[in-house]
PDB file of C-alpha atoms in Angstrom:
ATOM      1  CA  MET A   1      -1.118 -28.342 -16.936  1.00  0.00           C
ATOM      2  CA  ALA A   2       2.543 -27.432 -17.452  1.00  0.00           C
ATOM      3  CA  PHE A   3       3.866 -24.061 -16.355  1.00  0.00           C
ATOM      4  CA  LEU A   4       7.269 -24.650 -17.388  1.00  0.00           C
ATOM      5  CA  ARG A   5       9.118 -26.012 -20.296  1.00  0.00           C
ATOM      6  CA  ASP A   6      11.509 -28.010 -18.096  1.00  0.00           C
ATOM      7  CA  THR A   7       9.466 -29.906 -15.689  1.00  0.00           C
ATOM      8  CA  SER A   8      12.245 -31.641 -14.006  1.00  0.00           C
ATOM      9  CA  GLY A   9      13.500 -28.665 -11.931  1.00  0.00           C
ATOM     10  CA  PRO A  10      11.916 -26.960  -9.120  1.00  0.00           C
ATOM     11  CA  GLN A  11       8.358 -25.882  -9.279  1.00  0.00           C
ATOM     12  CA  PRO A  12       7.506 -22.192  -9.934  1.00  0.00           C
ATOM     13  CA  PHE A  13       6.372 -21.313  -6.401  1.00  0.00           C
ATOM     14  CA  LEU A  14       9.796 -22.840  -4.997  1.00  0.00           C
ATOM     15  CA  ARG A  15      11.645 -20.192  -7.311  1.00  0.00           C
ATOM     16  CA  ALA A  16       9.330 -17.136  -7.088  1.00  0.00           C
ATOM     17  CA  PRO A  17      10.740 -13.941  -8.632  1.00  0.00           C
ATOM     18  CA  ALA A  18      12.345 -11.638  -6.107  1.00  0.00           C
ATOM     19  CA  VAL A  19       9.709  -8.884  -6.453  1.00  0.00           C
ATOM     20  CA  VAL A  20       7.137 -11.486  -5.027  1.00  0.00           C
ATOM     21  CA  LEU A  21       9.221 -12.275  -2.206  1.00  0.00           C
ATOM     22  CA  TRP A  22      10.188  -8.927  -1.195  1.00  0.00           C
ATOM     23  CA  LEU A  23       6.444  -7.999  -1.345  1.00  0.00           C
ATOM     24  CA  ILE A  24       5.488 -10.629   1.025  1.00  0.00           C
ATOM     25  CA  PHE A  25       8.403  -9.395   3.114  1.00  0.00           C
ATOM     26  CA  VAL A  26       7.196  -6.187   3.187  1.00  0.00           C
ATOM     27  CA  LEU A  27       3.475  -7.312   4.204  1.00  0.00           C
ATOM     28  CA  LEU A  28       4.918  -9.280   7.036  1.00  0.00           C
ATOM     29  CA  ALA A  29       7.273  -6.485   8.250  1.00  0.00           C
ATOM     30  CA  ALA A  30       4.509  -4.040   8.137  1.00  0.00           C
ATOM     31  CA  HIS A  31       2.521  -6.325  10.444  1.00  0.00           C
ATOM     32  CA  ALA A  32       5.144  -7.064  12.853  1.00  0.00           C
ATOM     33  CA  LEU A  33       6.059  -3.179  13.002  1.00  0.00           C
ATOM     34  CA  ARG A  34       2.449  -2.679  13.941  1.00  0.00           C
ATOM     35  CA  VAL A  35       2.169  -5.396  16.337  1.00  0.00           C
ATOM     36  CA  PHE A  36       5.367  -4.988  18.182  1.00  0.00           C
ATOM     37  CA  ALA A  37       6.428  -1.296  17.656  1.00  0.00           C
ATOM     38  CA  PHE A  38       2.940   0.307  18.187  1.00  0.00           C
ATOM     39  CA  PRO A  39       0.779  -2.106  19.964  1.00  0.00           C
ATOM     40  CA  GLU A  40      -0.904   0.938  21.995  1.00  0.00           C
ATOM     41  CA  ASP A  41      -1.600   2.681  18.784  1.00  0.00           C
ATOM     42  CA  THR A  42      -3.182  -0.017  16.781  1.00  0.00           C
ATOM     43  CA  ASN A  43      -6.674   1.586  16.901  1.00  0.00           C
ATOM     44  CA  GLN A  44      -5.516   4.637  15.582  1.00  0.00           C
ATOM     45  CA  LEU A  45      -3.217   3.239  12.881  1.00  0.00           C
ATOM     46  CA  LEU A  46      -6.389   1.179  11.516  1.00  0.00           C
ATOM     47  CA  LEU A  47      -8.478   4.124  11.386  1.00  0.00           C
ATOM     48  CA  THR A  48      -6.099   6.444   9.946  1.00  0.00           C
ATOM     49  CA  TYR A  49      -4.349   4.245   7.278  1.00  0.00           C
ATOM     50  CA  GLY A  50      -7.192   1.728   6.961  1.00  0.00           C
ATOM     51  CA  LEU A  51      -9.968   2.418   4.488  1.00  0.00           C
ATOM     52  CA  VAL A  52     -12.822   3.811   6.379  1.00  0.00           C
ATOM     53  CA  PRO A  53     -15.761   4.620   4.081  1.00  0.00           C
ATOM     54  CA  ALA A  54     -17.344   7.154   6.530  1.00  0.00           C
ATOM     55  CA  ARG A  55     -14.213   9.393   5.991  1.00  0.00           C
ATOM     56  CA  TYR A  56     -15.738  10.188   2.420  1.00  0.00           C
ATOM     57  CA  SER A  57     -19.059  10.845   3.395  1.00  0.00           C
ATOM     58  CA  HIS A  58     -19.929  14.459   3.998  1.00  0.00           C
ATOM     59  CA  ALA A  59     -23.015  13.563   5.692  1.00  0.00           C
ATOM     60  CA  TRP A  60     -21.488  11.173   8.067  1.00  0.00           C
ATOM     61  CA  LEU A  61     -18.611  13.773   8.692  1.00  0.00           C
ATOM     62  CA  ASP A  62     -20.776  16.727   9.522  1.00  0.00           C
ATOM     63  CA  SER A  63     -23.387  14.506  11.874  1.00  0.00           C
ATOM     64  CA  HIS A  64     -20.157  13.453  13.695  1.00  0.00           C
ATOM     65  CA  GLY A  65     -18.403  17.007  13.675  1.00  0.00           C
ATOM     66  CA  MET A  66     -15.187  15.518  12.167  1.00  0.00           C
ATOM     67  CA  ASN A  67     -12.691  16.895   9.883  1.00  0.00           C
ATOM     68  CA  PRO A  68     -12.137  15.122   6.684  1.00  0.00           C
ATOM     69  CA  GLY A  69      -8.476  15.640   6.379  1.00  0.00           C
ATOM     70  CA  THR A  70      -6.149  16.816   3.755  1.00  0.00           C
ATOM     71  CA  LEU A  71      -6.691  15.533   0.195  1.00  0.00           C
ATOM     72  CA  VAL A  72      -3.339  13.362   0.645  1.00  0.00           C
ATOM     73  CA  GLU A  73      -5.027  11.994   4.217  1.00  0.00           C
ATOM     74  CA  ARG A  74      -7.834  11.009   2.382  1.00  0.00           C
ATOM     75  CA  LEU A  75      -6.302   9.427  -0.722  1.00  0.00           C
ATOM     76  CA  LEU A  76      -3.310   7.570   1.167  1.00  0.00           C
ATOM     77  CA  PRO A  77      -5.466   4.927   3.083  1.00  0.00           C
ATOM     78  CA  PHE A  78      -6.262   3.514  -0.700  1.00  0.00           C
ATOM     79  CA  VAL A  79      -2.915   2.187  -0.794  1.00  0.00           C
ATOM     80  CA  THR A  80      -1.937   1.719   3.037  1.00  0.00           C
ATOM     81  CA  TYR A  81      -4.864  -0.266   3.765  1.00  0.00           C
ATOM     82  CA  MET A  82      -3.177  -3.076   1.627  1.00  0.00           C
ATOM     83  CA  PHE A  83      -0.298  -3.163   4.046  1.00  0.00           C
ATOM     84  CA  LEU A  84      -2.476  -3.515   7.309  1.00  0.00           C
ATOM     85  CA  HIS A  85      -3.605  -6.709   8.660  1.00  0.00           C
ATOM     86  CA  GLY A  86      -5.897  -7.827  11.706  1.00  0.00           C
ATOM     87  CA  SER A  87      -3.866 -10.789  12.908  1.00  0.00           C
ATOM     88  CA  TRP A  88      -0.760 -12.917  11.893  1.00  0.00           C
ATOM     89  CA  THR A  89      -3.256 -15.597  10.258  1.00  0.00           C
ATOM     90  CA  HIS A  90      -4.587 -12.793   8.328  1.00  0.00           C
ATOM     91  CA  VAL A  91      -1.149 -11.557   6.859  1.00  0.00           C
ATOM     92  CA  VAL A  92       0.246 -15.231   6.577  1.00  0.00           C
ATOM     93  CA  ILE A  93      -2.663 -16.399   4.539  1.00  0.00           C
ATOM     94  CA  ASN A  94      -2.602 -13.599   2.063  1.00  0.00           C
ATOM     95  CA  SER A  95       1.358 -14.233   1.903  1.00  0.00           C
ATOM     96  CA  VAL A  96       0.597 -17.674   0.846  1.00  0.00           C
ATOM     97  CA  TRP A  97      -1.948 -16.541  -1.635  1.00  0.00           C
ATOM     98  CA  LEU A  98       0.389 -13.978  -2.760  1.00  0.00           C
ATOM     99  CA  LEU A  99       3.036 -16.771  -3.286  1.00  0.00           C
ATOM    100  CA  ALA A 100       0.627 -18.848  -5.094  1.00  0.00           C
ATOM    101  CA  PHE A 101      -0.493 -16.388  -7.791  1.00  0.00           C
ATOM    102  CA  GLY A 102       2.169 -13.519  -7.892  1.00  0.00           C
ATOM    103  CA  PRO A 103       4.980 -15.408  -9.587  1.00  0.00           C
ATOM    104  CA  VAL A 104       2.867 -15.939 -12.687  1.00  0.00           C
ATOM    105  CA  VAL A 105       2.015 -12.149 -13.035  1.00  0.00           C
ATOM    106  CA  ALA A 106       5.741 -11.257 -12.049  1.00  0.00           C
ATOM    107  CA  ARG A 107       7.652 -12.902 -14.506  1.00  0.00           C
ATOM    108  CA  ARG A 108       5.147 -12.021 -17.511  1.00  0.00           C
ATOM    109  CA  PHE A 109       5.087  -8.053 -16.429  1.00  0.00           C
ATOM    110  CA  GLY A 110       8.476  -7.570 -14.681  1.00  0.00           C
ATOM    111  CA  SER A 111       8.961  -6.161 -11.491  1.00  0.00           C
ATOM    112  CA  MET A 112       7.883  -2.484 -11.800  1.00  0.00           C
ATOM    113  CA  LEU A 113       4.832  -3.222 -13.615  1.00  0.00           C
ATOM    114  CA  PHE A 114       3.739  -6.253 -11.057  1.00  0.00           C
ATOM    115  CA  ILE A 115       4.114  -3.563  -8.321  1.00  0.00           C
ATOM    116  CA  ALA A 116       2.081  -1.233 -10.270  1.00  0.00           C
ATOM    117  CA  PHE A 117      -0.577  -3.895 -11.120  1.00  0.00           C
ATOM    118  CA  PHE A 118      -0.715  -4.949  -7.428  1.00  0.00           C
ATOM    119  CA  LEU A 119      -1.422  -1.572  -6.272  1.00  0.00           C
ATOM    120  CA  VAL A 120      -4.045  -0.722  -9.079  1.00  0.00           C
ATOM    121  CA  CYS A 121      -5.933  -3.840  -8.136  1.00  0.00           C
ATOM    122  CA  GLY A 122      -5.894  -3.128  -4.644  1.00  0.00           C
ATOM    123  CA  ILE A 123      -7.081   0.457  -5.220  1.00  0.00           C
ATOM    124  CA  GLY A 124      -9.866  -1.175  -7.635  1.00  0.00           C
ATOM    125  CA  GLY A 125     -10.762  -3.452  -4.646  1.00  0.00           C
ATOM    126  CA  ALA A 126     -10.809  -0.269  -2.426  1.00  0.00           C
ATOM    127  CA  LEU A 127     -13.159   1.532  -4.739  1.00  0.00           C
ATOM    128  CA  ALA A 128     -15.625  -1.443  -4.793  1.00  0.00           C
ATOM    129  CA  HIS A 129     -15.718  -1.514  -1.078  1.00  0.00           C
ATOM    130  CA  LEU A 130     -16.143   2.120  -0.536  1.00  0.00           C
ATOM    131  CA  ALA A 131     -19.397   2.095  -3.076  1.00  0.00           C
ATOM    132  CA  CYS A 132     -20.776  -0.952  -1.166  1.00  0.00           C
ATOM    133  CA  ASN A 133     -20.200   0.349   2.113  1.00  0.00           C
ATOM    134  CA  TRP A 134     -20.713   4.053   2.070  1.00  0.00           C
ATOM    135  CA  GLY A 135     -20.920   5.891   5.653  1.00  0.00           C
ATOM    136  CA  ASP A 136     -19.313   2.650   7.345  1.00  0.00           C
ATOM    137  CA  SER A 137     -16.950   3.598  10.401  1.00  0.00           C
ATOM    138  CA  SER A 138     -15.351   0.164  10.278  1.00  0.00           C
ATOM    139  CA  PRO A 139     -11.932   0.246   8.532  1.00  0.00           C
ATOM    140  CA  ALA A 140     -11.168  -2.318   5.954  1.00  0.00           C
ATOM    141  CA  ILE A 141      -7.668  -3.773   5.820  1.00  0.00           C
ATOM    142  CA  GLY A 142      -5.427  -6.282   3.968  1.00  0.00           C
ATOM    143  CA  ALA A 143      -4.125  -6.913   0.515  1.00  0.00           C
ATOM    144  CA  SER A 144      -6.785  -9.390  -0.327  1.00  0.00           C
ATOM    145  CA  GLY A 145      -8.287  -7.252  -2.965  1.00  0.00           C
ATOM    146  CA  ALA A 146      -4.728  -6.716  -4.813  1.00  0.00           C
ATOM    147  CA  ILE A 147      -3.859 -10.404  -4.507  1.00  0.00           C
ATOM    148  CA  SER A 148      -7.477 -11.255  -6.120  1.00  0.00           C
ATOM    149  CA  GLY A 149      -6.583  -9.111  -9.220  1.00  0.00           C
ATOM    150  CA  LEU A 150      -3.224 -11.257  -9.263  1.00  0.00           C
ATOM    151  CA  MET A 151      -5.443 -14.052  -9.351  1.00  0.00           C
ATOM    152  CA  ALA A 152      -7.748 -12.942 -12.175  1.00  0.00           C
ATOM    153  CA  ALA A 153      -4.571 -12.096 -14.177  1.00  0.00           C
ATOM    154  CA  SER A 154      -2.762 -15.312 -13.626  1.00  0.00           C
ATOM    155  CA  PHE A 155      -5.948 -17.225 -14.790  1.00  0.00           C
ATOM    156  CA  ARG A 156      -5.728 -15.251 -18.099  1.00  0.00           C
ATOM    157  CA  MET A 157      -2.124 -16.240 -18.228  1.00  0.00           C
ATOM    158  CA  LEU A 158      -2.161 -19.936 -17.545  1.00  0.00           C
ATOM    159  CA  PRO A 159      -0.985 -21.622 -20.604  1.00  0.00           C
ATOM    160  CA  THR A 160      -3.521 -23.600 -22.784  1.00  0.00           C
ATOM    161  CA  SER A 161      -0.842 -25.857 -24.441  1.00  0.00           C
ATOM    162  CA  THR A 162       0.704 -28.915 -22.821  1.00  0.00           C
ATOM    163  CA  ASP A 163       4.218 -28.040 -24.284  1.00  0.00           C
ATOM    164  CA  GLY A 164       5.088 -24.788 -22.315  1.00  0.00           C
ATOM    165  CA  SER A 165       5.113 -22.588 -25.342  1.00  0.00           C
ATOM    166  CA  TRP A 166       4.076 -19.014 -24.728  1.00  0.00           C
ATOM    167  CA  GLN A 167       0.499 -18.065 -24.976  1.00  0.00           C
ATOM    168  CA  PRO A 168      -1.375 -14.640 -25.437  1.00  0.00           C
ATOM    169  CA  LEU A 169      -3.703 -13.949 -22.753  1.00  0.00           C
ATOM    170  CA  GLU A 170      -7.171 -15.646 -22.334  1.00  0.00           C
ATOM    171  CA  SER A 171      -9.978 -13.846 -23.188  1.00  0.00           C
ATOM    172  CA  ILE A 172     -12.052 -12.623 -20.398  1.00  0.00           C
ATOM    173  CA  PHE A 173     -15.130 -14.421 -21.944  1.00  0.00           C
ATOM    174  CA  ALA A 174     -13.462 -17.754 -22.392  1.00  0.00           C
ATOM    175  CA  PRO A 175     -15.446 -20.562 -20.957  1.00  0.00           C
ATOM    176  CA  ARG A 176     -12.543 -21.159 -18.516  1.00  0.00           C
ATOM    177  CA  ILE A 177     -12.240 -17.685 -17.194  1.00  0.00           C
ATOM    178  CA  LEU A 178     -16.217 -17.343 -17.105  1.00  0.00           C
ATOM    179  CA  ILE A 179     -16.354 -20.466 -14.795  1.00  0.00           C
ATOM    180  CA  TRP A 180     -13.474 -19.525 -12.340  1.00  0.00           C
ATOM    181  CA  THR A 181     -15.262 -16.015 -12.202  1.00  0.00           C
ATOM    182  CA  LEU A 182     -18.587 -17.093 -11.418  1.00  0.00           C
ATOM    183  CA  ILE A 183     -17.082 -19.468  -8.784  1.00  0.00           C
ATOM    184  CA  TRP A 184     -15.288 -16.265  -7.105  1.00  0.00           C
ATOM    185  CA  VAL A 185     -18.268 -14.384  -7.364  1.00  0.00           C
ATOM    186  CA  ILE A 186     -20.439 -17.099  -5.440  1.00  0.00           C
ATOM    187  CA  LEU A 187     -17.783 -17.754  -2.894  1.00  0.00           C
ATOM    188  CA  ASN A 188     -17.576 -14.122  -1.917  1.00  0.00           C
ATOM    189  CA  THR A 189     -21.230 -13.478  -2.223  1.00  0.00           C
ATOM    190  CA  VAL A 190     -21.713 -16.210   0.255  1.00  0.00           C
ATOM    191  CA  ALA A 191     -19.368 -14.799   2.476  1.00  0.00           C
ATOM    192  CA  GLY A 192     -21.104 -11.585   2.504  1.00  0.00           C
ATOM    193  CA  VAL A 193     -24.633 -12.731   3.004  1.00  0.00           C
ATOM    194  CA  THR A 194     -23.654 -15.119   5.694  1.00  0.00           C
ATOM    195  CA  GLY A 195     -21.127 -12.788   7.369  1.00  0.00           C
ATOM    196  CA  LEU A 196     -18.188 -15.361   7.052  1.00  0.00           C
ATOM    197  CA  GLY A 197     -14.653 -13.345   6.736  1.00  0.00           C
ATOM    198  CA  THR A 198     -16.370  -9.845   7.052  1.00  0.00           C
ATOM    199  CA  GLY A 199     -14.506  -9.095  10.210  1.00  0.00           C
ATOM    200  CA  SER A 200     -15.890  -7.655  13.573  1.00  0.00           C
ATOM    201  CA  SER A 201     -17.947  -4.504  13.890  1.00  0.00           C
ATOM    202  CA  GLU A 202     -14.826  -2.603  14.473  1.00  0.00           C
ATOM    203  CA  VAL A 203     -12.635  -3.933  11.627  1.00  0.00           C
ATOM    204  CA  GLN A 204     -13.411  -5.528   8.435  1.00  0.00           C
ATOM    205  CA  LEU A 205     -10.525  -8.243   8.372  1.00  0.00           C
ATOM    206  CA  VAL A 206     -11.828  -9.397   4.922  1.00  0.00           C
ATOM    207  CA  ALA A 207     -13.594  -7.154   2.714  1.00  0.00           C
ATOM    208  CA  TRP A 208     -15.498  -9.142   0.257  1.00  0.00           C
ATOM    209  CA  GLN A 209     -16.588  -6.423  -1.975  1.00  0.00           C
ATOM    210  CA  ALA A 210     -12.783  -5.582  -2.101  1.00  0.00           C
ATOM    211  CA  HIS A 211     -12.117  -9.204  -3.095  1.00  0.00           C
ATOM    212  CA  LEU A 212     -14.699  -8.769  -6.216  1.00  0.00           C
ATOM    213  CA  GLY A 213     -13.314  -5.356  -6.990  1.00  0.00           C
ATOM    214  CA  GLY A 214      -9.901  -6.391  -7.232  1.00  0.00           C
ATOM    215  CA  TYR A 215     -10.844  -9.147  -9.278  1.00  0.00           C
ATOM    216  CA  VAL A 216     -12.586  -7.391 -11.872  1.00  0.00           C
ATOM    217  CA  ALA A 217      -9.935  -4.956 -12.211  1.00  0.00           C
ATOM    218  CA  GLY A 218      -7.196  -7.584 -12.569  1.00  0.00           C
ATOM    219  CA  LEU A 219      -9.254  -9.405 -15.007  1.00  0.00           C
ATOM    220  CA  ILE A 220      -9.866  -6.131 -17.174  1.00  0.00           C
ATOM    221  CA  LEU A 221      -6.436  -4.382 -16.579  1.00  0.00           C
ATOM    222  CA  ALA A 222      -4.318  -7.505 -17.310  1.00  0.00           C
ATOM    223  CA  GLY A 223      -4.518  -6.931 -21.082  1.00  0.00           C
ATOM    224  CA  VAL A 224      -3.398  -3.303 -20.524  1.00  0.00           C
ATOM    225  CA  PHE A 225      -0.486  -3.988 -18.423  1.00  0.00           C
ATOM    226  CA  ASP A 226       0.497  -7.022 -20.938  1.00  0.00           C
ATOM    227  CA  ALA A 227       0.624  -4.736 -23.641  1.00  0.00           C
ATOM    228  CA  LEU A 228       2.775  -2.309 -21.686  1.00  0.00           C
ATOM    229  CA  ALA A 229       5.016  -5.125 -20.747  1.00  0.00           C
ATOM    230  CA  GLY A 230       5.153  -6.385 -24.343  1.00  0.00           C
ATOM    231  CA  ARG A 231       6.237  -2.951 -25.387  1.00  0.00           C
ATOM    232  CA  ARG A 232       8.943  -2.506 -22.808  1.00  0.00           C
ATOM    233  CA  ALA A 233      10.396  -6.042 -24.110  1.00  0.00           C
ATOM    234  CA  ALA A 234      10.312  -4.702 -27.666  1.00  0.00           C
ATOM    235  CA  PHE A 235      11.962  -1.701 -26.771  1.00  0.00           C
ATOM    236  CA  PRO A 236      14.219  -2.277 -23.954  1.00  0.00           C
ATOM    237  CA  THR A 237      15.793   0.579 -22.188  1.00  0.00           C
ATOM    238  CA  GLU A 238      19.628   0.821 -22.206  1.00  0.00           C
ATOM    239  CA  ALA A 239      21.369   1.023 -19.141  1.00  0.00           C
TER     240      ALA A 239
END
């Protein structure tokens, strides 16, 4: 399956859009900053900026005599949890995953919409994790949910023709999309049931429900962002 009309040049992942490379740099830099600059504050950083479902449960907060914090403090983790990772292996795997699926989406949406889409999918993953782990005091961290959304969108963007010509987004209900979706649901459900990838009791390094939430968000919202990208291309803003 061809991604480019000219197959003689470098493959897409070898010349990824700058926004993808910058996002990978930010993920790596954020992890390096936490590890090297704030090694003694790791637990507090994870609890403050990771996604802790218990923070949103009034019953849990009351029973532990804890203050839920300001509205900003409660909303911020829905974004900041994406930029925290449990280990170098964790952040490197996510970076490779981002490099694999990010370029397809970035080329189609453009830089600004790409970043917005990444964040929205990550928030979708956070909401799914929150709903499935209500009252859990373990922080969930990592960009996996957001990248799952990019993966879902890229599945809908992959060309179905062999000549590299532009194609509209594939339908969510197309057999190819349904098969990939089923595989992703099964893999993550198995991980959840068997305990693979759910992390320790203190930190959920890979929240499998966030994977599914981010994937569904990406699958559905790809059409909305694609329409926005199309309008931007049709009516470019003059410098």
